[in-house]
Tab-separated table of N, CA and C in Angstrom:
chain	number	residue	atom	x	y	z
A	106	MET	N	119.790	137.633	133.193
A	106	MET	CA	118.936	136.518	133.529
A	106	MET	C	119.072	135.405	132.498
A	107	GLU	N	119.445	135.785	131.293
A	107	GLU	CA	119.602	134.799	130.218
A	107	GLU	C	120.704	133.788	130.553
A	108	ARG	N	121.795	134.277	131.096
A	108	ARG	CA	122.901	133.377	131.450
A	108	ARG	C	122.507	132.430	132.583
A	109	PHE	N	121.735	132.929	133.525
A	109	PHE	CA	121.289	132.088	134.632
A	109	PHE	C	120.400	130.952	134.103
A	110	THR	N	119.573	131.268	133.137
A	110	THR	CA	118.719	130.248	132.516
A	110	THR	C	119.577	129.203	131.817
A	111	LYS	N	120.642	129.635	131.178
A	111	LYS	CA	121.559	128.694	130.511
A	111	LYS	C	122.206	127.766	131.538
A	112	VAL	N	122.554	128.296	132.699
A	112	VAL	CA	123.147	127.478	133.762
A	112	VAL	C	122.170	126.384	134.177
A	113	LYS	N	120.923	126.757	134.385
A	113	LYS	CA	119.913	125.781	134.803
A	113	LYS	C	119.704	124.713	133.725
A	114	GLU	N	119.662	125.131	132.458
A	114	GLU	CA	119.473	124.182	131.363
A	114	GLU	C	120.658	123.229	131.256
A	115	LEU	N	121.860	123.760	131.377
A	115	LEU	CA	123.060	122.926	131.285
A	115	LEU	C	123.106	121.919	132.426
A	116	LEU	N	122.778	122.358	133.605
A	116	LEU	CA	122.774	121.466	134.758
A	116	LEU	C	121.735	120.353	134.585
A	117	ALA	N	120.582	120.699	134.079
A	117	ALA	CA	119.542	119.688	133.849
A	117	ALA	C	119.969	118.699	132.771
A	118	SER	N	120.645	119.184	131.740
A	118	SER	CA	121.038	118.300	130.638
A	118	SER	C	122.159	117.341	131.022
A	119	VAL	N	122.965	117.696	132.001
A	119	VAL	CA	124.103	116.863	132.386
A	119	VAL	C	123.758	115.910	133.535
A	120	GLU	N	122.573	116.035	134.067
A	120	GLU	CA	122.177	115.206	135.205
A	120	GLU	C	122.254	113.713	134.885
A	121	ALA	N	121.837	113.325	133.692
A	121	ALA	CA	121.877	111.914	133.307
A	121	ALA	C	123.313	111.406	133.241
A	122	ASP	N	124.220	112.222	132.733
A	122	ASP	CA	125.626	111.828	132.669
A	122	ASP	C	126.214	111.672	134.067
A	123	ALA	N	125.823	112.546	134.983
A	123	ALA	CA	126.315	112.442	136.361
A	123	ALA	C	125.853	111.125	136.980
A	124	GLU	N	124.612	110.784	136.739
A	124	GLU	CA	124.083	109.526	137.278
A	124	GLU	C	124.810	108.323	136.670
A	125	LYS	N	125.029	108.367	135.357
A	125	LYS	CA	125.728	107.256	134.687
A	125	LYS	C	127.155	107.101	135.217
A	126	PHE	N	127.814	108.220	135.440
A	126	PHE	CA	129.196	108.152	135.904
A	126	PHE	C	129.281	107.648	137.341
A	127	TYR	N	128.514	108.265	138.231
A	127	TYR	CA	128.625	107.927	139.645
A	127	TYR	C	127.998	106.583	139.995
A	128	ASN	N	126.896	106.237	139.353
A	128	ASN	CA	126.202	105.002	139.708
A	128	ASN	C	126.615	103.803	138.873
A	129	SER	N	126.994	104.040	137.615
A	129	SER	CA	127.316	102.928	136.717
A	129	SER	C	128.790	102.846	136.359
A	130	GLY	N	129.549	103.866	136.718
A	130	GLY	CA	130.974	103.859	136.413
A	130	GLY	C	131.292	104.077	134.951
A	131	ASN	N	130.406	104.741	134.226
A	131	ASN	CA	130.594	104.999	132.802
A	131	ASN	C	131.600	106.139	132.625
A	132	ASN	N	132.806	105.805	132.143
A	132	ASN	CA	133.867	106.811	132.022
A	132	ASN	C	133.584	107.859	130.961
A	133	ALA	N	132.907	107.492	129.882
A	133	ALA	CA	132.568	108.472	128.846
A	133	ALA	C	131.614	109.523	129.416
A	134	ALA	N	130.691	109.086	130.265
A	134	ALA	CA	129.779	110.027	130.909
A	134	ALA	C	130.563	110.956	131.841
A	135	GLY	N	131.602	110.440	132.461
A	135	GLY	CA	132.445	111.264	133.315
A	135	GLY	C	133.148	112.356	132.530
A	136	THR	N	133.591	112.028	131.326
A	136	THR	CA	134.238	113.017	130.466
A	136	THR	C	133.249	114.115	130.077
A	137	ARG	N	132.044	113.705	129.716
A	137	ARG	CA	131.014	114.692	129.372
A	137	ARG	C	130.665	115.547	130.580
A	138	LEU	N	130.643	114.940	131.740
A	138	LEU	CA	130.342	115.657	132.981
A	138	LEU	C	131.423	116.700	133.277
A	139	ARG	N	132.679	116.321	133.113
A	139	ARG	CA	133.773	117.270	133.350
A	139	ARG	C	133.685	118.459	132.403
A	140	LYS	N	133.360	118.201	131.130
A	140	LYS	CA	133.233	119.291	130.158
A	140	LYS	C	132.081	120.212	130.556
A	141	ALA	N	130.973	119.631	130.949
A	141	ALA	CA	129.815	120.435	131.350
A	141	ALA	C	130.135	121.271	132.586
A	142	MET	N	130.889	120.703	133.525
A	142	MET	CA	131.259	121.448	134.718
A	142	MET	C	132.166	122.623	134.365
A	143	GLN	N	133.042	122.440	133.400
A	143	GLN	CA	133.898	123.543	132.950
A	143	GLN	C	133.041	124.634	132.308
A	144	ASP	N	132.054	124.224	131.490
A	144	ASP	CA	131.148	125.199	130.880
A	144	ASP	C	130.365	125.956	131.955
A	145	LEU	N	129.946	125.245	132.996
A	145	LEU	CA	129.240	125.888	134.105
A	145	LEU	C	130.132	126.908	134.809
A	146	LYS	N	131.392	126.540	134.973
A	146	LYS	CA	132.341	127.446	135.620
A	146	LYS	C	132.472	128.745	134.822
A	147	VAL	N	132.567	128.623	133.509
A	147	VAL	CA	132.699	129.799	132.651
A	147	VAL	C	131.432	130.652	132.726
A	148	LEU	N	130.276	129.996	132.647
A	148	LEU	CA	129.022	130.739	132.737
A	148	LEU	C	128.887	131.436	134.085
A	149	ALA	N	129.262	130.740	135.158
A	149	ALA	CA	129.175	131.326	136.486
A	149	ALA	C	130.077	132.554	136.588
A	150	GLN	N	131.264	132.487	136.030
A	150	GLN	CA	132.171	133.638	136.065
A	150	GLN	C	131.596	134.792	135.258
A	151	ASP	N	130.974	134.492	134.127
A	151	ASP	CA	130.340	135.539	133.325
A	151	ASP	C	129.228	136.224	134.114
A	152	ILE	N	128.450	135.428	134.835
A	152	ILE	CA	127.369	135.983	135.646
A	152	ILE	C	127.947	136.864	136.751
A	153	ARG	N	129.007	136.394	137.406
A	153	ARG	CA	129.643	137.191	138.463
A	153	ARG	C	130.112	138.536	137.917
A	154	THR	N	130.733	138.527	136.759
A	154	THR	CA	131.220	139.759	136.139
A	154	THR	C	130.068	140.690	135.808
A	155	GLU	N	129.007	140.122	135.255
A	155	GLU	CA	127.834	140.910	134.888
A	155	GLU	C	127.196	141.556	136.126
A	156	VAL	N	127.086	140.803	137.202
A	156	VAL	CA	126.491	141.325	138.441
A	156	VAL	C	127.349	142.454	139.000
A	157	THR	N	128.651	142.261	139.005
A	157	THR	CA	129.555	143.296	139.513
A	157	THR	C	129.425	144.574	138.692
A	158	GLU	N	129.407	144.437	137.376
A	158	GLU	CA	129.277	145.614	136.515
A	158	GLU	C	127.959	146.342	136.771
A	159	LYS	N	126.892	145.555	136.912
A	159	LYS	CA	125.579	146.158	137.133
A	159	LYS	C	125.521	146.870	138.488
A	160	LYS	N	126.118	146.258	139.514
A	160	LYS	CA	126.154	146.888	140.833
A	160	LYS	C	126.942	148.193	140.802
A	161	ASN	N	128.084	148.161	140.145
A	161	ASN	CA	128.961	149.340	140.107
A	161	ASN	C	128.364	150.465	139.253
A	162	SER	N	127.624	150.143	138.232
A	162	SER	CA	127.053	151.184	137.382
A	162	SER	C	125.860	151.839	138.064
A	163	ALA	N	125.266	151.189	139.043
A	163	ALA	CA	124.119	151.750	139.744
A	163	ALA	C	124.536	152.798	140.771
A	164	LYS	N	125.807	152.845	141.091
A	164	LYS	CA	126.282	153.790	142.120
A	164	LYS	C	126.458	155.186	141.583
């Protein structure tokens, strides 16, 4: 559950950069957004792995 909380926090923290990039065309915000999306991808994969392990150990 800790990783899921990190995903929510990261998404909330990058929301302003997404708005700056898409609405104002701020390229630096776009770079920060891309980095945050990569971090989200890694966290999501970690969560997927954790869920799979937990499911398999319960059998």
